[in-house]
Coordinates of C-alpha atoms in Angstrom, one line a residue:
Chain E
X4 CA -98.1 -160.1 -181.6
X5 CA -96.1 -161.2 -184.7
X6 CA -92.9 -163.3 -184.1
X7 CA -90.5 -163.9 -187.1
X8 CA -87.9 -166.9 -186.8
X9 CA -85.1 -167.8 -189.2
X10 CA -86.9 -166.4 -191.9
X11 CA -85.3 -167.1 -195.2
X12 CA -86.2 -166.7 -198.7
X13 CA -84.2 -167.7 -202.1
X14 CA -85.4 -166.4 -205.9
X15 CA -83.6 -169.3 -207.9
X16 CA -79.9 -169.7 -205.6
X17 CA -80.3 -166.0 -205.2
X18 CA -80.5 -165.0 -202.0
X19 CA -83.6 -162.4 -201.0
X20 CA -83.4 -162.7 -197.5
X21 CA -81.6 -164.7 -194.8
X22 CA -82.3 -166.0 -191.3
X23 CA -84.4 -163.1 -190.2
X24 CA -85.7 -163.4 -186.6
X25 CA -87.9 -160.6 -184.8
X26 CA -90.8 -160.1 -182.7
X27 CA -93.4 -157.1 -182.6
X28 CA -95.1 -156.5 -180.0
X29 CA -99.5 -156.0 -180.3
X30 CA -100.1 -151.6 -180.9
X31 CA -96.4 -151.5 -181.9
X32 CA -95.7 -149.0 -184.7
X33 CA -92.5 -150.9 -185.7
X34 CA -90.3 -149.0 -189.0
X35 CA -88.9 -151.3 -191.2
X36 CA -85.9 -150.0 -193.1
X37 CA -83.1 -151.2 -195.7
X38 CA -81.7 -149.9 -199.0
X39 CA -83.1 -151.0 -202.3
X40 CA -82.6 -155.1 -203.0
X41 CA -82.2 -155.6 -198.8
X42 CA -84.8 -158.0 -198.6
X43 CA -87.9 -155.6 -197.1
X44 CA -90.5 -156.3 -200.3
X45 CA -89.9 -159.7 -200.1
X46 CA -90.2 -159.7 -196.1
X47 CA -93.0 -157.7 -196.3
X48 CA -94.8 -160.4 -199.0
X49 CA -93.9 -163.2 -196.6
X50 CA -95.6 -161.3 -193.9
X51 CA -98.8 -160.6 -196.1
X52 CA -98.8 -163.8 -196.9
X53 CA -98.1 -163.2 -200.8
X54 CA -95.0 -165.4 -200.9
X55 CA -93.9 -168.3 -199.3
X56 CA -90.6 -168.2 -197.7
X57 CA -87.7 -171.4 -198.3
X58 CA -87.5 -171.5 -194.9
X59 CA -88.7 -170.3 -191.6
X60 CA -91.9 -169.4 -189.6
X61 CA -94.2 -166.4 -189.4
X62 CA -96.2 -166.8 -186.3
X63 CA -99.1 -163.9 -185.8
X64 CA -100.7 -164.4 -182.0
X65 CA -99.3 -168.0 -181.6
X66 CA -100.4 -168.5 -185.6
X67 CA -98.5 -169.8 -188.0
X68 CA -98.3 -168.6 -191.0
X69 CA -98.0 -170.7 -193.7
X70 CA -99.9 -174.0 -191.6
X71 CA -102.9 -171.9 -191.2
X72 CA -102.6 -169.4 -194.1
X73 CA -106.4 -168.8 -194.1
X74 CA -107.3 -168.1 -190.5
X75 CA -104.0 -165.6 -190.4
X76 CA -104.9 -163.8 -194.1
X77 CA -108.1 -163.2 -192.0
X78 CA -105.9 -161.2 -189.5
X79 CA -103.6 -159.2 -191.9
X80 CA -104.2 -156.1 -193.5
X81 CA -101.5 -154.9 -196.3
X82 CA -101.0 -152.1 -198.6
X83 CA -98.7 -152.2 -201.5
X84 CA -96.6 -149.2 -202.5
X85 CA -99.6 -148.8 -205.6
X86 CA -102.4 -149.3 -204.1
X87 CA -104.8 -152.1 -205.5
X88 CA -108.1 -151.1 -205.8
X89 CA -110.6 -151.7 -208.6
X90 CA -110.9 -148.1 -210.2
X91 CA -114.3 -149.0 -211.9
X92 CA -116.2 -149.6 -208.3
X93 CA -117.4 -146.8 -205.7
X94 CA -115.3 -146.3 -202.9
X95 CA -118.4 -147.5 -200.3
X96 CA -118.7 -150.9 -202.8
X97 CA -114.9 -151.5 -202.8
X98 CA -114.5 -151.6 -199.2
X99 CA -117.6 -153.4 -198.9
X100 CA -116.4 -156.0 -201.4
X101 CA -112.8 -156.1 -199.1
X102 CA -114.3 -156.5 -196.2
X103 CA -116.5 -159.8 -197.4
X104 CA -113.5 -161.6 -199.1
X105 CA -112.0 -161.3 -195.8
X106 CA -114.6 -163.2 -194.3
X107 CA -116.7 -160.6 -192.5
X108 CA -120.4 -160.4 -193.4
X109 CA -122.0 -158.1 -195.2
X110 CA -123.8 -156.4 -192.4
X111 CA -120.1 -156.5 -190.6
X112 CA -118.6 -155.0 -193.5
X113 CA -121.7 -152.1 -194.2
X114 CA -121.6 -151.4 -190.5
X115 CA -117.3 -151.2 -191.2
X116 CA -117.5 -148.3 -193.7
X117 CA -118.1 -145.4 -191.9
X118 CA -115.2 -145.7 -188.8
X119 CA -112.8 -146.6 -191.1
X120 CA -114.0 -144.1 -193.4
X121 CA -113.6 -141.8 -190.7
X122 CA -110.3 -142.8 -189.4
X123 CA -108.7 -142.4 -192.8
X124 CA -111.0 -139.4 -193.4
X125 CA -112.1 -140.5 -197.2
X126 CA -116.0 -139.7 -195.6
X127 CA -116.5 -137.2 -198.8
X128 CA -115.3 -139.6 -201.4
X129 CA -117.4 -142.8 -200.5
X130 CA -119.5 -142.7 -202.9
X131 CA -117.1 -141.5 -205.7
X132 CA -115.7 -144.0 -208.2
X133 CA -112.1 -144.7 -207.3
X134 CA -110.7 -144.0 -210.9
X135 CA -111.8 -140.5 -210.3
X136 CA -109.8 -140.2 -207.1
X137 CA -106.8 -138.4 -206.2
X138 CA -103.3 -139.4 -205.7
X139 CA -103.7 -139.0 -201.7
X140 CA -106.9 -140.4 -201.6
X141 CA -106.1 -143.5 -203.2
X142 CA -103.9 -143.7 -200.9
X143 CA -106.0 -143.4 -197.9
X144 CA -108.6 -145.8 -199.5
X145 CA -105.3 -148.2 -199.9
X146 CA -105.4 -147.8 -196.0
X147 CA -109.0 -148.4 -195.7
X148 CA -109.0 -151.1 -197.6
X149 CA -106.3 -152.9 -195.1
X150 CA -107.9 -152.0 -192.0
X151 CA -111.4 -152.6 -193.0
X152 CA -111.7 -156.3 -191.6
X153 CA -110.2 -155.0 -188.3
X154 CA -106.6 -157.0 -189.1
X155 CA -104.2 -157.3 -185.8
X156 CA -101.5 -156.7 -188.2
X157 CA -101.4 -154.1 -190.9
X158 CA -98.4 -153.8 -192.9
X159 CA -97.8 -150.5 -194.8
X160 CA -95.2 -150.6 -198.1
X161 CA -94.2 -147.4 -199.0
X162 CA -96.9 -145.2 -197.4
X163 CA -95.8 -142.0 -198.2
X164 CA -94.4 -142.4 -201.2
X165 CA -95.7 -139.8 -203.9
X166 CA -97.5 -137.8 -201.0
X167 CA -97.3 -133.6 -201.0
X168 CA -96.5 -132.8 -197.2
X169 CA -99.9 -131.7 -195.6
X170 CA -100.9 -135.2 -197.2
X171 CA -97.5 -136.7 -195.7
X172 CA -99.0 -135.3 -192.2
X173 CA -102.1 -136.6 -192.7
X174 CA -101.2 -140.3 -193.6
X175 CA -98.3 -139.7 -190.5
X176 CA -101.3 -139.1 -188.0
X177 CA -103.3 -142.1 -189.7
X178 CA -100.6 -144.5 -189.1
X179 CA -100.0 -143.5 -185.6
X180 CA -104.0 -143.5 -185.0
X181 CA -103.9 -147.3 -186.6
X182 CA -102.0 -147.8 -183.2
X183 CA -105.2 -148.2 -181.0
X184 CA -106.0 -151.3 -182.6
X185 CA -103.5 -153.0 -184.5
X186 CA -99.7 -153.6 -184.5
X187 CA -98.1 -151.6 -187.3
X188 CA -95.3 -152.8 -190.0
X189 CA -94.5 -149.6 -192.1
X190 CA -91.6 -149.9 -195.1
X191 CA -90.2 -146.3 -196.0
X192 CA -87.2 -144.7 -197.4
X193 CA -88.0 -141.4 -196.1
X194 CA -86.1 -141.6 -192.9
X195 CA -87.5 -138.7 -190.9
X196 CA -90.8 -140.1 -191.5
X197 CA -90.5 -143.3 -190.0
X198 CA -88.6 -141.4 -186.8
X199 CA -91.4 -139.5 -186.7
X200 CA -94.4 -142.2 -187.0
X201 CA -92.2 -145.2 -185.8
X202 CA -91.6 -147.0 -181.9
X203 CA -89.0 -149.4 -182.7
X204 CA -87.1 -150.1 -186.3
X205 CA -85.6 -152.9 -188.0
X206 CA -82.9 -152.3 -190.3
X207 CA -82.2 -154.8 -192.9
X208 CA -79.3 -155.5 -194.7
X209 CA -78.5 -157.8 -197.7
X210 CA -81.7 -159.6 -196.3
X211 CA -80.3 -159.9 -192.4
X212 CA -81.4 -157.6 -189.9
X213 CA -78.8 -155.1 -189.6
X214 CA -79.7 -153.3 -186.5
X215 CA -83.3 -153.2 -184.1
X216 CA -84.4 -151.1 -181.6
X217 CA -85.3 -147.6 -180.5
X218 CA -84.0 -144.8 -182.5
X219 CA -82.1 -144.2 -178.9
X220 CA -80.7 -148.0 -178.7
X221 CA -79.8 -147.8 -182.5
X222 CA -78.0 -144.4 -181.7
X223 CA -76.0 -145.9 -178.9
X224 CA -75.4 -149.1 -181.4
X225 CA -73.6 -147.4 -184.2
X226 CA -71.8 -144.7 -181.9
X227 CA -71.0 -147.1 -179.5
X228 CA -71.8 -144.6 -176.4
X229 CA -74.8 -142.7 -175.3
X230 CA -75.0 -139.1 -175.5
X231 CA -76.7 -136.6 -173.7
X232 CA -77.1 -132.8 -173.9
X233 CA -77.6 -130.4 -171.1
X234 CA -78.7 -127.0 -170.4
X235 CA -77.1 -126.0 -167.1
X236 CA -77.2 -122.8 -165.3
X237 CA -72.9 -122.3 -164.2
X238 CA -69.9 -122.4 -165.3
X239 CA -67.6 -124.2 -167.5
X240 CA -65.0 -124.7 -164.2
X241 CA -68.3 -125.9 -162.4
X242 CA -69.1 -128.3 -165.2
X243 CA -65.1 -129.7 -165.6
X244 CA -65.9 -130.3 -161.6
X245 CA -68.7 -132.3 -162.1
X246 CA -67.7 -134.3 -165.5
X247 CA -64.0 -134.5 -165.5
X248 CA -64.0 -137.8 -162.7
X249 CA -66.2 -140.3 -163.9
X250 CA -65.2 -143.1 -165.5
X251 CA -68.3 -143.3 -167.1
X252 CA -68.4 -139.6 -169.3
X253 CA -66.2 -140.4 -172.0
X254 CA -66.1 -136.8 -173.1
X255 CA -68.5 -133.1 -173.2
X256 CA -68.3 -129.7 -174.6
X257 CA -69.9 -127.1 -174.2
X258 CA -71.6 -126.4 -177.4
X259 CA -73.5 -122.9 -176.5
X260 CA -72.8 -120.0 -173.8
X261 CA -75.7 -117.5 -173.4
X262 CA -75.0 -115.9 -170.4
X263 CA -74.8 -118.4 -167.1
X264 CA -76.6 -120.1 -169.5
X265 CA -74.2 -123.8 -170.8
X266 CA -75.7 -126.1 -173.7
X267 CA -73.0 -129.1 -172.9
X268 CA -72.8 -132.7 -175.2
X269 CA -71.6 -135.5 -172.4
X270 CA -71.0 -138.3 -174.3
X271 CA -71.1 -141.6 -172.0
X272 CA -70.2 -145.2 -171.9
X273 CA -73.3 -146.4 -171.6
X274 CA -76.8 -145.8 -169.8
X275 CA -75.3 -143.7 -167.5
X276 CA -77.8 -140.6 -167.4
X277 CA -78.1 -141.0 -163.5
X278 CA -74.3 -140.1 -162.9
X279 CA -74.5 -137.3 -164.5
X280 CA -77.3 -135.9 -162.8
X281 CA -76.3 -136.8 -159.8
X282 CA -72.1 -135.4 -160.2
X283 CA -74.3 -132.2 -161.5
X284 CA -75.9 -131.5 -158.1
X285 CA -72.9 -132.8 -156.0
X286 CA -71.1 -129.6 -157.8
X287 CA -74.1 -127.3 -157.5
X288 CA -74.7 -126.8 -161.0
X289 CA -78.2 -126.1 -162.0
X290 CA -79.8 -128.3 -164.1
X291 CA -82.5 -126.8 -166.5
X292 CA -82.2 -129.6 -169.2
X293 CA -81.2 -133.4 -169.6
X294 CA -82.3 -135.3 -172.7
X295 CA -80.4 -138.0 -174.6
X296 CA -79.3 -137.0 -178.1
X297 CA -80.9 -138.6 -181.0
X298 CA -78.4 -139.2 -183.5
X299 CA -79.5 -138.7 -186.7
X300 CA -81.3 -141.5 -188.3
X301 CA -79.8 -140.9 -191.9
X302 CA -76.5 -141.6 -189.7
X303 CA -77.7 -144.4 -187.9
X304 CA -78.8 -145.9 -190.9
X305 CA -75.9 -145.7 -193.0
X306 CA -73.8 -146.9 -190.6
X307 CA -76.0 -150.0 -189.8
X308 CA -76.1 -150.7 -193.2
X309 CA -72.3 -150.0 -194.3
X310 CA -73.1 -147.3 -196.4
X311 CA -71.1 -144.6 -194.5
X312 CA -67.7 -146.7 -195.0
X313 CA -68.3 -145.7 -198.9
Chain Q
X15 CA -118.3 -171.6 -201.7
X16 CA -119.2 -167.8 -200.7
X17 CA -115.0 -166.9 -201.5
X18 CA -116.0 -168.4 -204.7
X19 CA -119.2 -166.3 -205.7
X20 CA -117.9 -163.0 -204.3
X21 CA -115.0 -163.5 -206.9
X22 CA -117.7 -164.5 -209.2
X23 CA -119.6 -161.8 -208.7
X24 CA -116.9 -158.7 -208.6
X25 CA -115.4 -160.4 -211.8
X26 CA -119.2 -160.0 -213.5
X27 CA -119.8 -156.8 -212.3
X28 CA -116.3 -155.7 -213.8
X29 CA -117.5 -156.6 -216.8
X30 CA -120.6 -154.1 -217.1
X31 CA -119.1 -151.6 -215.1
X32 CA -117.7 -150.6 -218.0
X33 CA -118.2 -150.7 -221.7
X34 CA -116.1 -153.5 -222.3
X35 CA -119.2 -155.9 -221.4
X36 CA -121.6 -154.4 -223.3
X37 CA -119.2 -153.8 -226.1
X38 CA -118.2 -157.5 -226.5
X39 CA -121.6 -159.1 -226.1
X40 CA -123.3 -156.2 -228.8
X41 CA -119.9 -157.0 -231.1
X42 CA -120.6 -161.0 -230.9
X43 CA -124.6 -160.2 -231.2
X44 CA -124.0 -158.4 -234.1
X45 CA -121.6 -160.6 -236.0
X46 CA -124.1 -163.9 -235.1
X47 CA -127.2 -162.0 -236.4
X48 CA -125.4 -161.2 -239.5
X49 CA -124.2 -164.4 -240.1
X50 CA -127.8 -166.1 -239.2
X51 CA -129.2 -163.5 -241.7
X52 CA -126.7 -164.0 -244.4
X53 CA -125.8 -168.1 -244.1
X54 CA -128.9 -169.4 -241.8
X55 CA -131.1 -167.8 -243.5
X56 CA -130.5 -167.9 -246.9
X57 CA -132.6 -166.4 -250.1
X58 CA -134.0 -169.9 -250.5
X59 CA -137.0 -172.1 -249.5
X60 CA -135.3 -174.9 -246.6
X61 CA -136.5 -176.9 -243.9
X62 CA -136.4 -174.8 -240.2
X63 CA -134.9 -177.7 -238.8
X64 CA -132.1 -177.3 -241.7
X65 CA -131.8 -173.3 -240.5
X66 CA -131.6 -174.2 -237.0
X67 CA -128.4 -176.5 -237.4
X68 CA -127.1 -173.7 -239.5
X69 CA -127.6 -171.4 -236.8
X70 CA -126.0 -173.6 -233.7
X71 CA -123.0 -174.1 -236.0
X72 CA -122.6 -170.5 -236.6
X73 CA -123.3 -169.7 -232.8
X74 CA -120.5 -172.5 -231.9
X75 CA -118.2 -170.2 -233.8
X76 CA -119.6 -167.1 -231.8
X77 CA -119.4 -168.9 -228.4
X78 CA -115.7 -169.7 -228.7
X79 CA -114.6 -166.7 -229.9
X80 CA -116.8 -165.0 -227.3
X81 CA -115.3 -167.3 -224.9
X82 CA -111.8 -166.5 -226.0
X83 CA -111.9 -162.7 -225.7
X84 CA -114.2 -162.4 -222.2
X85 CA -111.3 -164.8 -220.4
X86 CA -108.3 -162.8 -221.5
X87 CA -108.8 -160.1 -218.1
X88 CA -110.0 -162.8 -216.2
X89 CA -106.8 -163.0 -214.0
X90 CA -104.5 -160.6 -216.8
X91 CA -106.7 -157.4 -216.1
X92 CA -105.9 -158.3 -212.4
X93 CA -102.1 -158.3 -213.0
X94 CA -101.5 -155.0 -214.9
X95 CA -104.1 -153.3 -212.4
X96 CA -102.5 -154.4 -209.4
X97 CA -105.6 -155.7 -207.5
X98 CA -104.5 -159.5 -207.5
X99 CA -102.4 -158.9 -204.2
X100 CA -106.3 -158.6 -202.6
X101 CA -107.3 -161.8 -203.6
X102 CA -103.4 -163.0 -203.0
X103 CA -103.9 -161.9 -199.1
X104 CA -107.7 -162.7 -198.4
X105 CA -108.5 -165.8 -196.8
X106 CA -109.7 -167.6 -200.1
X107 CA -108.0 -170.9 -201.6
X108 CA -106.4 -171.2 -205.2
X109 CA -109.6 -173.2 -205.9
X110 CA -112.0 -170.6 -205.1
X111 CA -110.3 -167.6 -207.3
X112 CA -109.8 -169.6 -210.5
X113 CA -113.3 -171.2 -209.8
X114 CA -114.8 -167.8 -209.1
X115 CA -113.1 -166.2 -212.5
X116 CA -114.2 -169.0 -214.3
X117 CA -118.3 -168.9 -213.2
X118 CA -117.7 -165.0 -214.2
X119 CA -116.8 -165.9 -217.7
X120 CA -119.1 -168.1 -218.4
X121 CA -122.0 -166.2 -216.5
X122 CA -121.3 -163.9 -219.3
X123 CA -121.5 -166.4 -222.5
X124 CA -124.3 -167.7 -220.8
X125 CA -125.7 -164.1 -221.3
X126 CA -124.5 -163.9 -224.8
X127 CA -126.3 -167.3 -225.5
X128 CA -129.3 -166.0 -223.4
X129 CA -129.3 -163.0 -226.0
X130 CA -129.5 -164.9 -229.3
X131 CA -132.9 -166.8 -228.4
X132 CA -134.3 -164.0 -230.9
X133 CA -132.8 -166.0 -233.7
X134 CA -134.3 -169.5 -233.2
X135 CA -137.9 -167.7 -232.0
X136 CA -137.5 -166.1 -235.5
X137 CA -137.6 -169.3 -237.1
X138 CA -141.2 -169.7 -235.5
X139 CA -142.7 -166.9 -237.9
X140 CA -142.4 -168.9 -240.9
X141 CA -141.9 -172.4 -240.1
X142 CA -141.6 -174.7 -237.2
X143 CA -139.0 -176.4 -235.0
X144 CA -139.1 -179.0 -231.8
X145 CA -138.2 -177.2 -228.6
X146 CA -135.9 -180.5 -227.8
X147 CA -133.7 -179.6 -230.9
X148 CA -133.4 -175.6 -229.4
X149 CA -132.3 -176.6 -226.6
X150 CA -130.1 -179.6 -227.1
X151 CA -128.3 -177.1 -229.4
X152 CA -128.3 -174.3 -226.4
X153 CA -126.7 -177.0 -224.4
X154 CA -124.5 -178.0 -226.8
X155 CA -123.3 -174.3 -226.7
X156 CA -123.1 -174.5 -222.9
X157 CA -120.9 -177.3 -222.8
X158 CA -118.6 -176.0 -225.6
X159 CA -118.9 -172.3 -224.3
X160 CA -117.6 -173.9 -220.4
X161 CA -114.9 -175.8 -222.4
X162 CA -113.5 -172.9 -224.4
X163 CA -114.3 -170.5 -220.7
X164 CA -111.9 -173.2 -218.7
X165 CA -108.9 -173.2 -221.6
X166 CA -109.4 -169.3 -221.4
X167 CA -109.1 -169.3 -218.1
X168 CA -106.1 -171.3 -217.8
X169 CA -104.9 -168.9 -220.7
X170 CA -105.0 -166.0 -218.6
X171 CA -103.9 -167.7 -215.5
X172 CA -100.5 -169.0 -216.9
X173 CA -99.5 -166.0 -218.8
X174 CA -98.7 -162.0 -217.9
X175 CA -100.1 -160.2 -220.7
X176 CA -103.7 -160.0 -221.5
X177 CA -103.3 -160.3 -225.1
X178 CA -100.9 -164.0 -224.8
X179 CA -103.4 -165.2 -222.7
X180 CA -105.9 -165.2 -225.4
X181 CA -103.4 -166.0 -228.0
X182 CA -102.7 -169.3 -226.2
X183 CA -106.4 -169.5 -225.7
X184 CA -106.9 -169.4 -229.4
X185 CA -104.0 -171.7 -229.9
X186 CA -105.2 -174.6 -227.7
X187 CA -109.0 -173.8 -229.1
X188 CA -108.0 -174.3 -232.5
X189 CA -106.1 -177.0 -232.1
X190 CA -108.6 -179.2 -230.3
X191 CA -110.8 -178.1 -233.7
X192 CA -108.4 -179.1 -236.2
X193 CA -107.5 -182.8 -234.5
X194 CA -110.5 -184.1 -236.9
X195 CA -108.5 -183.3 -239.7
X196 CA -105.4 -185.0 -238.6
X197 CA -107.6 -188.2 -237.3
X198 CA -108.0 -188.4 -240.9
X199 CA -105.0 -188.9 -242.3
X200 CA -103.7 -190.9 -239.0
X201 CA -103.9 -194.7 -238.2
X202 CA -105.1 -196.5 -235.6
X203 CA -105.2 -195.8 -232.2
X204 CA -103.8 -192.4 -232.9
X205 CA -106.9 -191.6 -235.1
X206 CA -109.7 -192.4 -232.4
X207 CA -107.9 -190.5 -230.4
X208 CA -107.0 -187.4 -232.6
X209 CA -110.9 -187.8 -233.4
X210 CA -112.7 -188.0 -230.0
X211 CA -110.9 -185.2 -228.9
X212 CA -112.1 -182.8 -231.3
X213 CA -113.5 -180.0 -230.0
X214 CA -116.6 -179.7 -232.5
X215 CA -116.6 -182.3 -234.9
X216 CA -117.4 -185.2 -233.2
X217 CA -118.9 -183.7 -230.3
X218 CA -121.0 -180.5 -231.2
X219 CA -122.5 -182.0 -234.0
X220 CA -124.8 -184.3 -232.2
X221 CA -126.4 -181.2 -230.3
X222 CA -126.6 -178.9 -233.2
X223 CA -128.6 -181.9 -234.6
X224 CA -131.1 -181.8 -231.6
X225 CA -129.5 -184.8 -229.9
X226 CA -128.6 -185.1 -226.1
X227 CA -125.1 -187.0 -226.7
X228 CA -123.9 -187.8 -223.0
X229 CA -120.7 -189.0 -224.0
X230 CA -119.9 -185.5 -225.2
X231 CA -121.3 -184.1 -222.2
X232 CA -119.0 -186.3 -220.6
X233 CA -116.2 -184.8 -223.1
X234 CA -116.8 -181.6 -222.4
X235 CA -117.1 -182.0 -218.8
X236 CA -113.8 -183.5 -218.9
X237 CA -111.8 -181.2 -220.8
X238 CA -113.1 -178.4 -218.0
X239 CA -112.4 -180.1 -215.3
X240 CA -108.4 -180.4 -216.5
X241 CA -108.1 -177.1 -217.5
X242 CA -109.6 -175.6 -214.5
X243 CA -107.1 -177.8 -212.3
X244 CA -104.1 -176.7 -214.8
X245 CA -105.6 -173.1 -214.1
X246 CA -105.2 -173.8 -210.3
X247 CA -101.7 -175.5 -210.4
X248 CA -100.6 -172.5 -212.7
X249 CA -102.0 -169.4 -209.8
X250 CA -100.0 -172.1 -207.1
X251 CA -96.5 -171.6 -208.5
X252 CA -96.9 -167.6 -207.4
X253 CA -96.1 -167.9 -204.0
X254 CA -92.8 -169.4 -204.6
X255 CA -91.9 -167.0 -207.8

């Protein structure tokens, strides 16, 4: 588990980041989102342990940071948007290298290569020299690389970035697969990706956190209400019955007819889900359908961060 | 100790993992054979011992510059590549990387010093030489090689680009070199100073003689130690840039 608190950072009396406090929980895949200059590179070093912030703690399973930097670095896997590797060496030795500066021991690291060469599927290229490699599987080797000391935390910048989309799929299934052993910190500014791969988000803002949650809690955050969408076998009368009392349905509509056949928006006060369903059966409506709307995380986002108002 | 070797050890591999190595240590080989042949050497009839001394003071020459050119990627390769964030995030101290970079470097003038034992050996065909006077002079070259290996690798610690990082090298190199000729035309105390720091005048000498002079052991010794610690108080001030 990683907890944040107060985290702040100056470049000169310029301010990166500001008073940050989170927590991520141990197998979390946990997004980390914020428009360019909002403080996630520089949140992201602190984490890695590549800078040292002006003020605040870093604590990684009761660890601090920055009073025990060497015993955490041990614990910390990161990949930078480029990847660093050494494009002279062979895949196998690279890792193998990794793997020793991070404290294992050679037979630790050997007996490393071929899970994590499996889990980021770069089996066929192990014994290629990286400066032959492709874009992707540099990529993927960046990953091994991170995950090859067996880190608690592993904190992805940019993963995706430069990708084609069967690679994109492949790195989104790597990520989520890094979730069976270690708690995850990925940095993107493709949106629907990180909905996709991510649990929770944090959205950052001129260096403070914006916004954190579930895409859900976020969505309720910036609309201010929950929404839900139905698919109920009746009428419209039958649905008015059912939706028209509460105090807590701030408003529906019936988006699509096909046949007896309603697709209905309720939009709510709050986490009222229950009410609905249960006003639904006191007016004998069928229910066939009752999820909570996602809202869109391009909307979520902009309006967590301001950007909407422009 | 081990954080230290393994960054010894991937920084010495990088260098013959590519032609760079090979290309440097056949380019300084090349140049030092030359110059034994042409000004060691000679067309005339001269002592061994008086060809030797020519050959350690040519070979200083060869060690620094060697020196000079094999420290410039020590930590600027690392920068334009990208890879120093592994060393940045791995569990090893400030101490250990500039350490590590620095036993690299002068693994590889140790080489290049290895290589040239053709050239005294040589001297055994026609004449004949004391072993002590070989290899005082080798140590001689050691000690200055370390020297010049420790201001490189402050060089290339302190700067960005590759190429600044031996330019300062080259800068402070010289400099120490040349304070003979300013301890001449100085006065006291300023002149003893100016002239025990010199790099080669007052200290090389002795070795390239055949002497054992342990006050420029000491010298040398010295002037490593402080530039190895400026090398690790210039990698500290990256976490707070």
């Amino acid at each position: 588990m990683i907890e944040v608190r107060g985290l702040t950072r100056y470049y000169g009396t310029t301010k990166a980041v500001e008073d940050l406090t989170f927590s991520i929980a141990s197998n979390e895949i946990v997004g980390f989102l914020g428009l360019n200059g909002a403080g996630k590179t520089t949140t992201l070093k602190i984490l890695a342990g590549l800078l040292l912030p002006t003020a605040g703690e870093v604590r990684l399973d009761g660890q601090d940071l920055f009073s025990a930097p060497l015993d955490v670095r041990k614990r910390i896997g990161f990949l930078p948007e480029e990847p660093p590797l050494y494009a002279e060496m062979t895949v196998r030795d690279f890792l193998v290298h990794v793997g020793l500066i991070r404290g294992l021991t050679r037979e630790e690291a050997e007996s490393a290569i071929p899970s994590v060469a499996e889990r980021t599927g770069i089996q066929e290229v192990l014994d290629q020299v990286i400066g032959t490699l492709s874009h992707g599987f540099r990529k993927r080797v960046g990953i091994a690389q991170a995950i090859v000391h067996h880190p608690s935390l592993v904190i992805l910048d940019e993963p995706i970035a430069g990708l084609d989309p069967v690679q994109i799929v492949e790195m989104r299934e790597m990520i989520v697969g890094l979730r069976a052993t270690c708690t995850v910190l990925v940095s993107s500014h493709i949106l629907s990706e990180v909905s996709q791969t991510c649990d929770r988000l944090l959205i950052l803002k001129n260096g403070r956190l914006a916004g954190q949650g579930t895409e859900s809690e976020l969505a309720l955050r910036a609309r201010g209400h929950a929404r839900l969408l139905l698919s109920v076998r009746g009428t419209r009368e039958d649905l008015a019955r059912a939706l028209d009392g509460p105090s807590e349905v701030t408003g529906w509509t019936v988006e699509a007819e096909a046949g007896a056949v309603l697709t209905a928006r309720v939009d709510l006060s709050g986490d009222h889900a229950e009410v609905v369903v249960r006003r639904l059966v006191e007016a004998g409506v069928g229910i066939r359908r009752v999820v909570e709307a996602e809202a869109e995380l391009e909307q979520i986002f902009l309006q967590l961060t301001g950007e909407g108002e422009r | 100790m081990r954080g230290l070797l393994l960054v010894a050890r991937r920084d010495l591999q990088a260098y013959f993992n590519t032609a760079w190595g090979y290309v440097i240590l056949a380019a300084m080989l090349l140049i030092d054979g030359l110059l034994f042949n042409a000004f060691a050497m000679g067309a005339s009839a001269q002592y061994s011992s008086d060809v030797l001394e020519k050959f350690f003071y040519l070979s200083s020459g060869i060690t620094m510059a060697g020196a000079v050119i094999l420290t410039m990627r020590l930590f600027g390769e690392e920068r334009s590549a990208g890879t120093m964030v592994l060393l940045d995030t791995a569990p090893l101290t400030d101490l250990q990387i500039v350490l590590g970079k620095f036993l690299a470097g002068f693994a590889m003038i140790a080489i290049l010093l290895g290589l040239t034992l053709y050239m005294p050996a040589l001297i055994f065909v026609n004449g004949k030489v004391s072993l002590l006077h070989i290899a005082s002079g080798y140590l001689g070259l050691l000690a200055l090689g370390a020297t010049v290996t420790a201001i490189g690798t402050w060089g290339s610690a302190v700067t960005r680009g590759q190429y600044v990082g031996a330019g300062i090298t080259a800068v402070v190199t010289v400099a120490l070199l040349l304070t003979w000729m300013l301890a001449k035309v100085s006065d006291p105390p300023l002149k003893a100073i100016l002239s025990y720091v010199a790099l080669f005048d007052k200290h090389f000498q002795p070795f390239q003689k055949g002497r054992i002079n342990i006050e420029s052991l000491v010298y040398y010794a010295s002037l490593t130690f402080a530039f190895l610690v400026l090398a690790v108080r210039g990698i500290q001030g990256r976490r707070w840039r």
